[in-house]
Coordinates of C-alpha atoms in Angstrom, one line a residue:
X1 CA -29.0 24.0 22.8
X2 CA -28.0 27.4 24.5
X3 CA -24.3 28.0 25.2
X4 CA -23.2 27.9 28.9
X5 CA -22.3 31.3 30.2
X6 CA -18.6 31.9 30.8
X7 CA -17.7 31.4 34.5
X8 CA -16.4 34.4 36.1
X9 CA -13.4 33.9 38.1
X10 CA -10.5 36.1 39.7
X11 CA -7.9 35.9 37.0
X12 CA -5.5 38.5 38.7
X13 CA -1.8 37.6 37.9
X14 CA -2.8 34.8 35.2
X15 CA -0.6 35.1 32.1
X16 CA -3.6 35.2 29.6
X17 CA -5.9 37.3 31.7
X18 CA -8.6 38.8 29.6
X19 CA -7.5 37.3 26.3
X20 CA -10.4 36.3 24.1
X21 CA -9.9 33.0 22.3
X22 CA -12.3 31.2 20.0
X23 CA -11.5 27.5 19.4
X24 CA -13.1 25.7 16.5
X25 CA -13.6 22.0 16.0
X26 CA -15.8 19.9 13.5
X27 CA -17.0 17.4 16.0
X28 CA -19.2 17.7 19.2
X29 CA -16.0 17.6 21.4
X30 CA -17.6 15.0 23.8
X31 CA -14.7 12.4 22.9
X32 CA -12.0 15.0 21.9
X33 CA -9.8 14.9 25.0
X34 CA -7.2 17.2 23.3
X35 CA -9.5 19.9 22.5
X36 CA -11.3 19.9 25.8
X37 CA -7.7 19.9 27.7
X38 CA -6.5 22.8 25.6
X39 CA -9.5 25.0 26.3
X40 CA -9.4 24.3 30.0
X41 CA -5.7 25.1 30.2
X42 CA -6.2 28.3 28.4
X43 CA -9.0 29.1 30.6
X44 CA -7.0 28.3 33.7
X45 CA -4.4 30.8 32.5
X46 CA -7.0 33.4 32.6
X47 CA -8.4 33.6 28.9
X48 CA -12.0 33.9 28.1
X49 CA -12.4 30.8 26.0
X50 CA -15.3 29.9 23.7
X51 CA -15.3 26.5 22.0
X52 CA -17.5 26.1 19.0
X53 CA -18.3 22.6 18.1
X54 CA -20.7 20.8 15.8
X55 CA -23.6 18.6 16.9
X56 CA -26.1 16.2 15.1
X57 CA -29.2 14.7 16.6
X58 CA -27.5 13.6 19.8
X59 CA -26.9 16.0 22.6
X60 CA -23.5 16.8 24.2
X61 CA -22.6 13.9 26.4
X62 CA -20.8 15.8 29.1
X63 CA -21.9 18.1 31.9
X64 CA -21.3 21.6 30.5
X65 CA -22.0 23.4 33.8
X66 CA -18.5 22.2 35.0
X67 CA -16.7 23.4 32.0
X68 CA -14.1 26.3 32.5
X69 CA -14.9 27.6 29.1
X70 CA -18.0 28.5 27.1
X71 CA -19.3 25.7 24.8
X72 CA -21.4 26.4 21.8
X73 CA -22.8 23.5 19.7
X74 CA -23.9 24.4 16.3
X75 CA -25.9 22.4 13.7
X76 CA -25.1 22.3 10.1
X77 CA -27.4 24.1 7.8
X78 CA -27.7 21.6 5.0
X79 CA -27.9 23.1 1.5
X80 CA -29.4 19.8 0.1
X81 CA -33.1 19.8 0.4
X82 CA -34.3 16.9 2.5
X83 CA -36.8 15.4 -0.1
X84 CA -33.8 15.3 -2.4
X85 CA -31.4 13.7 -0.1
X86 CA -34.2 11.1 0.9
X87 CA -34.4 10.1 -2.7
X88 CA -30.7 9.1 -2.5
X89 CA -31.5 7.1 0.5
X90 CA -34.9 5.6 0.2
X91 CA -36.2 5.6 -3.3
X92 CA -36.9 2.1 -4.6
X93 CA -36.1 2.9 -8.2
X94 CA -32.4 2.0 -8.2
X95 CA -31.2 4.2 -11.2
X96 CA -32.8 7.2 -9.6
X97 CA -31.1 6.4 -6.3
X98 CA -27.7 6.1 -8.0
X99 CA -28.2 9.4 -10.0
X100 CA -29.2 11.3 -6.9
X101 CA -26.2 10.1 -4.9
X102 CA -23.8 10.8 -7.9
X103 CA -25.1 14.4 -8.0
X104 CA -24.7 14.9 -4.2
X105 CA -21.0 13.5 -4.0
X106 CA -19.4 16.7 -5.3
X107 CA -21.5 18.8 -2.9
X108 CA -20.7 16.7 0.2
X109 CA -17.0 16.5 -0.8
X110 CA -16.8 20.4 -1.0
X111 CA -18.3 20.7 2.4
X112 CA -15.6 19.2 4.7
X113 CA -12.9 21.8 3.9
X114 CA -15.1 24.9 3.0
X115 CA -16.0 27.9 5.2
X116 CA -18.9 26.7 7.5
X117 CA -21.4 29.7 7.6
X118 CA -23.4 28.2 10.6
X119 CA -20.3 28.2 12.7
X120 CA -19.6 31.9 11.8
X121 CA -23.2 32.7 12.5
X122 CA -22.8 31.2 16.0
X123 CA -20.3 33.8 17.2
X124 CA -21.5 36.8 14.9
X125 CA -21.0 40.1 16.6
X126 CA -18.3 38.8 19.0
X127 CA -14.7 40.0 19.2
X128 CA -11.8 37.8 19.6
X129 CA -8.0 38.1 19.9
X130 CA -7.2 34.6 18.7
X131 CA -8.9 32.0 16.6
X132 CA -7.8 28.4 17.3
X133 CA -8.7 26.1 14.4
X134 CA -8.4 22.5 15.0
X135 CA -7.5 20.5 11.9
X136 CA -7.6 21.4 8.3
X137 CA -11.5 20.9 8.1
X138 CA -11.6 23.9 10.4
X139 CA -8.8 26.0 8.9
X140 CA -10.8 27.9 6.1
X141 CA -13.6 28.8 8.6
X142 CA -10.9 29.9 11.2
X143 CA -9.2 32.1 8.6
X144 CA -12.4 33.8 7.6
X145 CA -13.3 34.4 11.3
X146 CA -9.8 35.7 12.0
X147 CA -10.0 38.2 9.2
X148 CA -13.6 39.2 10.1
X149 CA -12.6 40.0 13.7
X150 CA -9.1 41.1 13.2
X151 CA -7.7 38.3 15.3
X152 CA -4.6 36.2 15.1
X153 CA -4.9 32.6 13.8
X154 CA -3.6 29.4 15.3
X155 CA -3.6 26.2 13.4
X156 CA -3.7 23.1 15.5
X157 CA -3.0 20.1 13.1
X158 CA -3.9 16.8 15.0
X159 CA -2.7 14.6 12.0
X160 CA -1.6 14.7 8.4
X161 CA -5.2 15.4 7.3
X162 CA -4.2 15.3 3.5
X163 CA -1.9 12.3 3.7
X164 CA -2.0 10.2 0.5
X165 CA -4.6 7.6 0.6
X166 CA -6.6 9.2 3.6
X167 CA -9.4 10.7 1.8
X168 CA -11.5 9.4 -1.1
X169 CA -10.2 11.9 -3.7
X170 CA -8.2 11.5 -6.8
X171 CA -4.8 13.1 -7.2
X172 CA -6.1 16.2 -8.9
X173 CA -8.5 16.9 -6.0
X174 CA -6.0 16.3 -3.6
X175 CA -3.6 18.8 -5.1
X176 CA -6.4 21.4 -4.9
X177 CA -6.8 20.7 -1.2
X178 CA -3.0 20.7 -0.6
X179 CA -2.9 24.1 -2.4
X180 CA -5.7 25.4 0.1
X181 CA -3.8 24.3 3.1
X182 CA -0.6 25.8 1.7
X183 CA -2.4 29.1 1.0
X184 CA -4.2 29.2 4.4
X185 CA -1.2 28.2 6.4
X186 CA 0.6 31.5 5.4
X187 CA -1.9 33.4 7.5
X188 CA -1.2 31.6 10.8
X189 CA 0.6 33.3 13.6
X190 CA 0.8 30.1 15.6
X191 CA 1.2 26.4 14.4
X192 CA 0.6 23.5 16.7
X193 CA 1.0 19.7 15.9
X194 CA 1.0 16.5 17.8
X195 CA 4.6 15.0 17.4
X196 CA 8.0 15.9 15.8
X197 CA 7.5 13.4 12.9
X198 CA 4.4 15.1 11.8
X199 CA 5.8 18.5 12.5
X200 CA 8.8 17.8 10.1
X201 CA 6.4 16.4 7.4
X202 CA 4.2 19.4 7.4
X203 CA 7.0 22.0 7.6
X204 CA 8.7 20.3 4.5
X205 CA 5.3 20.3 2.7
X206 CA 4.1 23.8 3.4
X207 CA 7.0 26.0 4.9
X208 CA 4.9 27.5 7.5
X209 CA 5.7 31.2 8.6
X210 CA 6.2 30.1 12.1
X211 CA 7.9 27.1 13.7
X212 CA 5.4 24.4 14.8
X213 CA 5.2 23.7 18.6
X214 CA 4.8 20.1 19.4
X215 CA 2.0 19.4 22.0
X216 CA 1.5 15.8 22.8
X217 CA -1.9 14.7 24.0
X218 CA -0.6 13.4 27.4
X219 CA -2.6 12.2 30.2
X220 CA -3.7 14.5 33.1
X221 CA -2.2 12.2 35.8
X222 CA -0.1 9.0 36.4
X223 CA -0.5 6.0 38.7
X224 CA 1.8 5.9 41.7
X225 CA 3.8 2.9 40.7
X226 CA 4.2 0.3 38.0
X227 CA 3.0 -3.3 39.1
X228 CA 5.1 -6.4 38.2
X229 CA 3.9 -8.3 35.2
X230 CA 1.2 -11.0 36.0
X231 CA 0.5 -14.5 34.9
X232 CA -1.6 -14.9 32.8
X233 CA -0.2 -11.7 31.2
X234 CA -2.9 -9.0 31.1
X235 CA -3.0 -7.4 27.6
X236 CA -5.3 -4.4 26.8
X237 CA -6.4 -2.6 23.6
X238 CA -7.9 1.0 24.0
X239 CA -10.0 2.6 21.4
X240 CA -12.4 1.8 18.5
X241 CA -12.0 -1.6 17.0
X242 CA -11.4 -0.4 13.5
X243 CA -10.9 -3.0 10.8
X244 CA -7.2 -2.1 10.3
X245 CA -6.6 -3.5 13.8
X246 CA -7.6 -7.0 12.5
X247 CA -9.1 -8.2 15.8
X248 CA -11.9 -10.1 14.0
X249 CA -9.1 -12.0 12.0
X250 CA -6.7 -12.4 14.9
X251 CA -9.2 -13.6 17.7
X252 CA -10.0 -17.0 16.1
X253 CA -6.1 -17.6 16.0
X254 CA -5.6 -16.8 19.7
X255 CA -6.9 -19.9 21.5
X256 CA -3.3 -21.1 22.0
X257 CA -2.9 -18.3 24.5
X258 CA -5.7 -19.6 26.7
X259 CA -4.2 -19.7 30.2
X260 CA -1.2 -17.6 29.1
X261 CA -2.8 -14.3 28.7
X262 CA -6.1 -12.4 28.9
X263 CA -7.0 -9.8 26.2
X264 CA -9.4 -7.0 27.2
X265 CA -10.6 -4.7 24.4
X266 CA -11.9 -1.3 26.0
X267 CA -13.9 0.8 23.5
X268 CA -16.3 0.8 20.7
X269 CA -17.2 -2.4 18.7
X270 CA -19.2 -0.5 16.0
X271 CA -20.4 -3.3 13.8
X272 CA -20.2 -6.0 16.4
X273 CA -17.6 -8.0 14.4
X274 CA -15.2 -8.4 17.3
X275 CA -17.9 -9.8 19.6
X276 CA -19.0 -12.2 16.9
X277 CA -15.4 -13.3 16.5
X278 CA -15.1 -14.1 20.3
X279 CA -18.3 -15.9 20.3
X280 CA -17.7 -18.1 17.3
X281 CA -14.2 -18.9 18.5
X282 CA -15.4 -19.7 22.0
X283 CA -12.8 -17.5 23.6
X284 CA -14.8 -15.5 25.7
X285 CA -13.3 -16.9 28.9
X286 CA -10.1 -15.1 28.2
X287 CA -11.0 -12.3 25.6
X288 CA -13.5 -9.8 26.7
X289 CA -14.9 -6.4 25.7
X290 CA -15.7 -3.7 28.0
X291 CA -17.3 -0.2 27.2
X292 CA -15.1 2.9 27.0
X293 CA -14.9 5.3 30.0
X294 CA -14.8 9.0 30.2
X295 CA -11.3 10.4 29.0
X296 CA -10.5 11.7 32.5
X297 CA -10.8 8.1 34.0
X298 CA -9.0 6.2 31.5
X299 CA -5.6 5.9 33.2
X300 CA -7.1 4.7 36.5
X301 CA -9.4 2.3 34.7
X302 CA -6.4 0.5 33.0
X303 CA -3.8 0.5 35.7
X304 CA -4.4 -3.4 36.3
X305 CA -3.0 -4.4 33.0
X306 CA 0.4 -5.3 31.9
X307 CA 0.6 -4.4 28.3
X308 CA -1.1 -2.0 25.8
X309 CA -1.5 -2.7 22.2
X310 CA -0.6 -0.2 19.4
X311 CA -1.0 -2.8 16.5
X312 CA -2.4 -0.7 13.9
X313 CA -1.8 -2.0 10.3
X314 CA -0.8 1.4 8.7
X315 CA -2.5 2.1 5.4
X316 CA -1.5 5.7 5.1
X317 CA 1.4 8.0 5.9
X318 CA -0.8 9.5 8.6
X319 CA -1.1 6.2 10.4
X320 CA 2.7 5.6 10.0
X321 CA 3.6 8.8 11.8
X322 CA 0.6 9.1 14.2
X323 CA 0.8 9.4 17.9
X324 CA -2.6 8.0 19.2
X325 CA -3.9 9.0 22.6
X326 CA -3.9 5.4 23.9
X327 CA -0.1 5.4 23.7
X328 CA 0.2 8.2 26.4
X329 CA -2.6 6.6 28.4
X330 CA -0.6 3.3 28.4
X331 CA 2.5 5.2 29.7
X332 CA 0.8 7.0 32.5
X333 CA -1.0 3.8 33.7
X334 CA 2.4 2.0 33.8
X335 CA 1.8 -0.4 31.0
X336 CA 4.4 -1.7 28.6
X337 CA 3.5 -0.9 24.9
X338 CA 3.5 -3.4 22.0
X339 CA 4.3 -1.2 18.9
X340 CA 4.5 -2.2 15.2
X341 CA 7.9 -1.1 13.7
X342 CA 6.0 0.6 10.9
X343 CA 4.7 3.2 13.4
X344 CA 7.7 5.6 13.1
X345 CA 7.1 8.0 16.0
X346 CA 6.0 5.4 18.5
X347 CA 8.9 3.2 17.6
X348 CA 11.3 6.0 18.2
X349 CA 10.0 6.5 21.7
X350 CA 9.9 2.9 22.5
X351 CA 13.5 2.1 21.4
X352 CA 14.8 5.4 23.1
X353 CA 13.2 4.6 26.5
X354 CA 12.6 0.9 26.6
X355 CA 9.1 1.4 27.6
X356 CA 7.7 -1.4 25.3
X357 CA 8.3 -3.9 22.7
X358 CA 8.7 -3.2 18.8
X359 CA 7.8 -5.9 16.3
X360 CA 8.0 -6.0 12.5
X361 CA 4.3 -6.3 11.2
X362 CA 4.4 -7.5 7.6
X363 CA 1.1 -9.5 8.3
X364 CA -1.4 -8.9 11.1
X365 CA -0.4 -12.4 12.5
X366 CA 3.0 -11.0 13.4
X367 CA 1.3 -9.6 16.4
X368 CA 0.8 -13.1 17.7
X369 CA 4.4 -13.9 17.4
X370 CA 5.2 -10.7 19.6
X371 CA 2.7 -11.9 22.3
X372 CA 4.1 -15.3 22.3
X373 CA 7.5 -13.8 23.0
X374 CA 6.3 -11.5 25.8
X375 CA 4.4 -14.3 27.5
X376 CA 7.7 -16.3 27.9
X377 CA 9.6 -13.2 29.1
X378 CA 7.6 -11.6 32.1
X379 CA 10.7 -10.0 33.5
X380 CA 11.2 -7.9 30.4
X381 CA 7.4 -6.9 30.6
X382 CA 8.0 -5.8 34.2
X383 CA 11.0 -3.7 33.0
X384 CA 8.9 -2.2 30.2
X385 CA 6.3 -1.1 32.8
X386 CA 8.8 0.6 35.1
X387 CA 10.3 2.4 32.0
X388 CA 6.8 3.5 30.8
X389 CA 5.8 5.1 34.0
X390 CA 9.4 6.7 34.2
X391 CA 9.0 8.3 30.7
X392 CA 5.3 9.3 31.3
X393 CA 6.1 12.9 32.8
X394 CA 7.9 13.9 29.6
X395 CA 4.6 13.6 27.9
X396 CA 2.2 14.6 30.6
X397 CA -0.4 17.2 30.1
X398 CA 1.1 19.3 32.9
X399 CA 4.1 19.6 30.7
X400 CA 2.3 20.1 27.5
X401 CA -0.1 22.8 28.6
X402 CA 2.9 25.1 29.6
X403 CA 4.0 25.0 26.0
X404 CA 0.4 26.0 24.9
X405 CA 0.2 28.9 27.4
X406 CA 3.6 30.0 26.4
X407 CA 2.6 30.1 22.7
X408 CA -0.4 32.3 23.6
X409 CA 1.8 34.6 25.6
X410 CA 4.0 35.2 22.6
X411 CA 0.9 36.0 20.6
X412 CA -0.1 38.5 23.3
X413 CA 3.3 40.2 23.4
X414 CA 3.4 40.4 19.5
X415 CA 0.0 42.3 19.7
X416 CA 1.4 45.0 21.9

């Protein structure tokens, strides 16, 4: 796919006029609302922005002609011969298949954090002022490109990428990766992350040369007003139905909530397990699945609900400290938020602002007790909804993009 040419606009008086920025991300960007919003905000401030992403067999899902920045989608140049990789997938002789996969494992493990030459090739010969590397898997590539073009490096850490237990690596391998992040982070001129809890953790771990700037992935707009809680209570979950949300386990136990609440799951049911649980428990009259919508339309699509679930059962420190996109969407849509106490950042916001309900989650079934309480206390839910909409502007994208542009203005001043 050919990159869309940069749209030419009159940028007179804009703070980043003419600044050349190259953002790097390891996915195809079609679902990464944070990266898209950051690139658009920098372009709106006058910068010439190029976003380099990575695609597989499927084309980009969006309309690139409407982007304010240039999008280049690259494809991985696989060092593993296809005939050899096919042996690991298709050969009938089981011992050979196992042997091939064992030999490929260390190659595939090295790939995610190494310099990606096909991304460097996509922008060969171009000059940039700043390289914006999104997450640790793009940091080595970003650092190489920054050195090559004499640009400043910004590290945008969306999570604790190397949180204990997050990756399938033994401790000695994790130490090598942490040493790499520690070394590369010394090269950054700008450091961004997603919430204060993760900022404190990464600062303690690595001692970056610059103070992290917290940029929340807030929604681009809010609804006009929060509606009173309805009966039956309307409960929503946004996102991919990963196993650690335990819906396949919980749904058969929710028949007691029939006529008291409705549950809508909006997102991806990758293996069909949630749909099977609904069908087998005959709960389709009050528990439904509906497909995801474009990130720009999420807030409006969920404004009819009362409560949004953040019921992750944390397995790693990354999940304990996370600030998922859905949380900010719930706030902007005027939904109260149900949060497990183990989610430390979310709990701190809910307890400070009264925008939701915090429950202690020792077992997945503890969510059911929380819902039972909320069903019986609709006035409290109504208050949570009002508080959610009141606090939403603090995290809105309009507020967050100002911090991003200010960071880049500082980088420009340093270069003069």
